[in-house]
Amino acid sequence: MLRDAVRIRTEEATVRGTGLRWWLAGAVTALCVVLIGPSAPSSALIARPLPAHAVKEVVPNRVATWNICNPCGRVGHNLGRAAEIATYAPQVIGLQEACVRDVEKIRDHLKTFYGLDYHVEYGMVLRNRNRCGGLPWSPGGFGQAILSAAPMTDSKQVEYPDGGSEDRGYMAVTTTVGGRSVRVFNTHLAQRRQEAVRADQIGVLAAEVARHDRAIVLGDFNAVPDAPELGALWALAADADPRCRPSPDGGACEPTTDWRLKFDYVFLRDITPRAQHVQPSRYSDHDMVHADLNIA
């Protein structure tokens, strides 16, 4: 009887211990999901089919710009973003409002599902767990990124002295577009109604762009074409859409946002455009802008 009682209590303790271990394991897993965010390997995902007009491989003279946030952190959005990038397969694409982990997933999906192998450089200006997940002591990076089919060199990251309501900056790399070496910039300027801050930021960016005879400037400028603060950049470069100019009526500039304003630009310095297109997207409140170039 005594042995049976001891055995029963021992088994009960073992069951309680096992249950506690499972409970702790579940709690840790849930905490990781909250802190880091849900993830799944590419092998567990299904590729989004590309439309009939999708290109078959990277277009060597094509560049693009895309602010990929808002909505941010939605499940499945990175797979959709990868499919949209793969549809047009630019040689270079500048991403804004990008978390490192999202860029990593997009890059992985591009390679795994669509056979597009991109190099990456980052221009992160924030480390923010609320935006990009991560552990409290190691939050995710947030800012800009450039994906390029060719290797990149001389990477430079600059945070603007005044970011406005949120830290902002630009990044620059040297890479190959259309078979020629070119300096590529990617930026995200201060939010709307912060014209004076954007003017200072443009001053910093334009001074660097002016140092290069040939340059491509990608980004979300949060300003319409005739905004006075863009004047310093218009003096150095033209939009990839030759019809788009800083006229009071907006000229023929195609809108690039859900609120039907042009905020996203492919500025060209000593480079001639062939064609530019704005591709609406359900994965962001900004459209992807891509341009084919003639680079002599």
Coordinates of C-alpha atoms in Angstrom, one line a residue:
M1 CA 0.0 0.0 0.0
L2 CA 2.8 2.4 1.0
R3 CA 4.7 1.6 -2.2
D4 CA 1.6 2.2 -4.3
A5 CA 1.0 5.5 -2.6
V6 CA 4.5 6.6 -3.2
R7 CA 4.4 5.5 -6.8
I8 CA 1.1 7.4 -7.4
R9 CA 2.5 10.6 -5.9
T10 CA 5.7 10.2 -8.0
E11 CA 3.7 9.8 -11.2
E12 CA 1.5 12.8 -10.3
A13 CA 4.6 14.9 -9.7
T14 CA 6.1 13.7 -13.0
V15 CA 2.9 14.6 -14.9
R16 CA 2.8 18.0 -13.2
G17 CA 6.5 18.5 -14.1
T18 CA 5.9 17.5 -17.7
G19 CA 2.8 19.8 -17.9
L20 CA 4.8 22.7 -16.4
R21 CA 7.6 22.1 -19.0
W22 CA 5.1 22.1 -21.8
W23 CA 3.4 25.2 -20.4
L24 CA 6.8 27.0 -20.2
A25 CA 7.7 26.0 -23.7
G26 CA 4.4 27.3 -25.0
A27 CA 4.8 30.6 -23.2
V28 CA 8.3 31.1 -24.5
T29 CA 7.1 30.3 -28.1
A30 CA 4.2 32.8 -27.7
L31 CA 6.6 35.4 -26.3
C32 CA 8.9 34.9 -29.3
V33 CA 6.0 35.4 -31.7
V34 CA 5.1 38.6 -30.0
L35 CA 8.7 40.0 -29.9
I36 CA 10.0 38.7 -33.2
G37 CA 6.9 38.3 -35.2
P38 CA 5.5 35.2 -37.1
S39 CA 7.7 33.7 -39.7
A40 CA 7.8 30.7 -41.9
P41 CA 10.5 29.2 -44.1
S42 CA 10.0 29.6 -47.9
S43 CA 9.5 25.9 -48.2
A44 CA 6.3 26.2 -46.2
L45 CA 5.0 29.0 -48.5
I46 CA 3.4 28.9 -51.9
A47 CA 4.7 31.2 -54.6
R48 CA 2.4 33.8 -56.0
P49 CA 1.9 33.2 -59.7
L50 CA 3.2 36.0 -61.9
P51 CA 1.1 37.7 -64.6
A52 CA 1.5 36.9 -68.3
H53 CA 3.4 40.1 -68.9
A54 CA 6.0 39.4 -66.3
V55 CA 9.6 39.5 -67.5
K56 CA 11.7 36.3 -67.4
E57 CA 14.9 37.7 -66.0
V58 CA 16.4 40.8 -64.6
V59 CA 16.2 43.9 -66.9
P60 CA 19.7 45.3 -66.9
N61 CA 18.7 49.0 -67.5
R62 CA 15.7 49.1 -65.2
V63 CA 15.6 50.8 -61.8
A64 CA 12.7 51.1 -59.4
T65 CA 11.7 52.8 -56.1
W66 CA 9.1 51.6 -53.6
N67 CA 8.0 52.6 -50.1
I68 CA 6.8 49.2 -48.9
C69 CA 5.2 50.1 -45.5
N70 CA 1.6 50.9 -44.6
P71 CA 0.2 48.4 -44.1
C72 CA 3.2 47.2 -42.2
G73 CA 3.8 43.7 -40.8
R74 CA 0.9 42.0 -42.5
V75 CA 1.2 38.2 -42.9
G76 CA 1.9 37.3 -46.5
H77 CA 2.7 40.8 -47.7
N78 CA 6.4 40.1 -48.2
L79 CA 5.5 37.2 -50.5
G80 CA 3.2 39.5 -52.5
R81 CA 5.9 42.3 -52.6
A82 CA 8.4 39.8 -53.9
A83 CA 6.0 38.7 -56.7
E84 CA 5.5 42.4 -57.7
I85 CA 9.2 43.0 -57.8
A86 CA 9.7 39.8 -59.8
T87 CA 7.1 40.8 -62.3
Y88 CA 9.3 43.8 -63.4
A89 CA 12.6 42.5 -62.2
P90 CA 14.6 45.8 -62.0
Q91 CA 18.4 45.7 -62.0
V92 CA 18.2 48.0 -58.9
I93 CA 15.3 48.8 -56.6
G94 CA 15.4 51.2 -53.7
L95 CA 13.1 50.4 -50.8
Q96 CA 11.9 52.8 -48.1
E97 CA 10.2 52.3 -44.8
A98 CA 11.8 48.9 -44.8
C99 CA 12.6 46.6 -41.9
V100 CA 15.7 44.4 -42.2
R101 CA 13.7 41.2 -41.6
D102 CA 11.2 42.2 -44.3
V103 CA 13.9 42.8 -46.8
E104 CA 15.5 39.5 -45.9
K105 CA 12.3 37.7 -46.5
I106 CA 11.6 39.5 -49.8
R107 CA 15.1 38.7 -51.0
D108 CA 14.7 35.1 -50.0
H109 CA 11.4 34.8 -51.8
L110 CA 12.8 36.4 -54.9
K111 CA 15.6 33.8 -55.1
T112 CA 13.6 30.8 -54.0
F113 CA 10.4 31.2 -56.0
Y114 CA 11.5 33.4 -59.0
G115 CA 15.2 32.6 -59.4
L116 CA 16.2 36.3 -58.9
D117 CA 19.4 36.7 -56.9
Y118 CA 19.8 40.2 -55.5
H119 CA 22.6 41.7 -53.4
V120 CA 21.5 44.0 -50.6
E121 CA 22.8 47.1 -48.8
Y122 CA 21.0 48.8 -45.9
G123 CA 20.7 52.4 -44.8
M124 CA 18.9 51.9 -41.5
V125 CA 18.2 55.0 -39.3
L126 CA 16.1 53.5 -36.5
R127 CA 16.2 50.4 -34.4
N128 CA 12.6 49.9 -33.3
R129 CA 11.0 46.8 -31.9
N130 CA 7.4 48.2 -32.3
R131 CA 8.0 48.7 -36.0
C132 CA 10.3 45.8 -36.9
G133 CA 10.1 43.2 -34.1
G134 CA 13.2 41.7 -32.5
L135 CA 14.1 41.3 -28.8
P136 CA 13.9 44.2 -26.4
W137 CA 17.7 44.4 -26.3
S138 CA 18.1 43.9 -30.1
P139 CA 15.2 45.6 -32.0
G140 CA 15.0 45.4 -35.7
G141 CA 16.5 47.9 -38.1
F142 CA 14.2 50.3 -40.0
G143 CA 15.0 52.7 -42.9
Q144 CA 16.2 52.2 -46.5
A145 CA 17.6 49.3 -48.5
I146 CA 18.9 48.8 -52.0
L147 CA 18.6 45.5 -53.9
S148 CA 20.9 45.2 -56.9
A149 CA 21.4 42.3 -59.3
A150 CA 25.1 43.4 -59.6
P151 CA 27.4 43.7 -56.6
M152 CA 27.6 47.1 -54.9
T153 CA 30.6 49.0 -53.6
D154 CA 31.4 52.2 -51.7
S155 CA 28.2 52.0 -49.6
K156 CA 27.4 55.1 -47.6
Q157 CA 24.7 55.7 -45.0
V158 CA 23.9 59.2 -43.8
E159 CA 21.3 60.3 -41.2
Y160 CA 19.9 63.8 -41.8
P161 CA 20.8 66.2 -39.0
D162 CA 17.0 66.8 -38.5
G163 CA 14.7 64.0 -39.5
G164 CA 11.5 65.9 -38.5
S165 CA 9.0 63.7 -36.6
E166 CA 11.0 60.6 -37.3
D167 CA 14.7 59.9 -38.0
R168 CA 15.3 60.0 -41.8
G169 CA 18.4 59.6 -44.0
Y170 CA 19.8 58.6 -47.4
M171 CA 22.1 55.8 -48.6
A172 CA 24.3 55.6 -51.7
V173 CA 26.0 52.8 -53.5
T174 CA 28.0 52.3 -56.7
T175 CA 26.7 49.5 -58.9
T176 CA 26.1 48.6 -62.5
V177 CA 23.0 49.7 -64.5
G178 CA 22.7 49.2 -68.2
G179 CA 26.3 47.9 -68.2
R180 CA 27.7 51.1 -66.8
S181 CA 28.9 52.0 -63.3
V182 CA 26.6 54.5 -61.7
R183 CA 26.1 56.1 -58.3
V184 CA 22.6 55.2 -56.9
F185 CA 21.0 57.1 -54.0
N186 CA 18.0 56.1 -52.0
T187 CA 16.2 58.4 -49.6
H188 CA 13.1 59.0 -47.5
L189 CA 12.4 62.6 -46.6
A190 CA 10.4 64.1 -43.6
Q191 CA 6.7 63.6 -43.5
R192 CA 4.1 65.9 -45.0
R193 CA 3.7 69.5 -43.6
Q194 CA 7.4 69.5 -42.7
E195 CA 8.6 71.6 -45.6
A196 CA 11.4 73.4 -43.9
V197 CA 12.8 70.1 -42.6
R198 CA 12.7 68.6 -46.1
A199 CA 14.4 71.7 -47.5
D200 CA 17.4 71.1 -45.2
Q201 CA 17.4 67.4 -46.0
I202 CA 17.4 68.2 -49.8
G203 CA 20.3 70.5 -49.2
V204 CA 22.3 67.7 -47.7
L205 CA 21.4 65.2 -50.4
A206 CA 21.8 67.6 -53.3
A207 CA 25.3 68.5 -52.2
E208 CA 26.3 64.9 -52.4
V209 CA 24.5 64.2 -55.7
A210 CA 26.3 67.2 -57.3
R211 CA 29.6 65.5 -56.7
H212 CA 28.8 62.9 -59.3
D213 CA 28.6 63.4 -63.1
R214 CA 26.2 60.5 -63.4
A215 CA 23.7 59.5 -60.7
I216 CA 20.3 58.0 -60.0
V217 CA 18.3 59.3 -57.0
L218 CA 15.4 57.1 -55.9
G219 CA 13.0 57.6 -53.0
D220 CA 9.9 58.8 -51.3
F221 CA 10.3 62.6 -51.1
N222 CA 6.9 63.3 -49.4
A223 CA 6.6 66.3 -51.7
V224 CA 4.7 67.1 -54.9
P225 CA 6.8 68.1 -57.9
D226 CA 6.3 71.9 -57.6
A227 CA 7.2 71.9 -53.8
P228 CA 9.8 74.7 -53.3
E229 CA 12.0 72.4 -51.2
L230 CA 12.6 70.1 -54.2
G231 CA 14.1 73.0 -56.2
A232 CA 17.7 72.1 -55.4
L233 CA 17.3 68.6 -56.7
W234 CA 15.4 69.6 -59.8
A235 CA 18.4 71.9 -60.6
L236 CA 20.6 68.8 -60.8
A237 CA 18.4 66.1 -62.2
A238 CA 15.2 65.4 -64.1
D239 CA 12.4 62.9 -63.4
A240 CA 12.5 59.7 -65.4
D241 CA 9.1 60.6 -66.8
P242 CA 10.0 63.4 -69.2
R243 CA 6.5 64.9 -69.0
C244 CA 6.8 65.4 -65.3
R245 CA 8.1 68.9 -64.3
P246 CA 7.7 71.1 -61.3
S247 CA 4.7 73.1 -62.7
P248 CA 2.0 74.6 -60.4
D249 CA -0.7 72.3 -61.9
G250 CA 1.3 69.2 -61.4
G251 CA 1.9 68.9 -65.2
A252 CA 1.6 65.4 -66.5
C253 CA 3.2 63.8 -63.3
E254 CA 1.5 60.5 -62.6
P255 CA 0.4 60.0 -59.0
T256 CA 2.3 57.4 -56.9
T257 CA 0.3 57.2 -53.7
D258 CA -3.2 56.1 -52.6
W259 CA -4.1 59.7 -52.0
R260 CA -3.2 60.4 -55.7
L261 CA -0.2 62.6 -55.2
K262 CA 3.3 62.1 -56.7
F263 CA 5.7 61.6 -53.8
D264 CA 8.0 58.9 -55.3
Y265 CA 10.7 59.8 -57.9
V266 CA 13.4 58.4 -60.1
F267 CA 15.6 61.4 -60.5
L268 CA 18.3 61.1 -63.2
R269 CA 21.5 63.1 -63.5
D270 CA 23.1 62.9 -67.0
I271 CA 21.1 59.8 -67.8
T272 CA 18.3 59.6 -70.4
P273 CA 15.1 57.8 -69.7
R274 CA 13.4 55.5 -72.1
A275 CA 10.1 54.9 -70.3
Q276 CA 8.6 55.1 -66.8
H277 CA 5.7 53.2 -65.3
V278 CA 3.8 53.4 -62.0
Q279 CA 2.5 50.1 -60.8
P280 CA -0.4 50.3 -58.2
S281 CA 0.0 47.8 -55.3
R282 CA -2.2 46.5 -52.6
Y283 CA 0.8 45.8 -50.4
S284 CA 1.5 49.5 -49.7
D285 CA 0.0 52.9 -49.8
H286 CA 2.7 53.8 -52.3
D287 CA 2.9 52.5 -55.8
M288 CA 6.1 51.0 -57.2
V289 CA 7.7 53.2 -59.8
H290 CA 10.1 51.6 -62.3
A291 CA 12.0 53.2 -65.2
D292 CA 14.0 51.9 -68.1
L293 CA 17.1 54.0 -68.9
N294 CA 19.6 54.8 -71.6
I295 CA 23.0 55.1 -70.0
A296 CA 25.7 56.2 -72.5

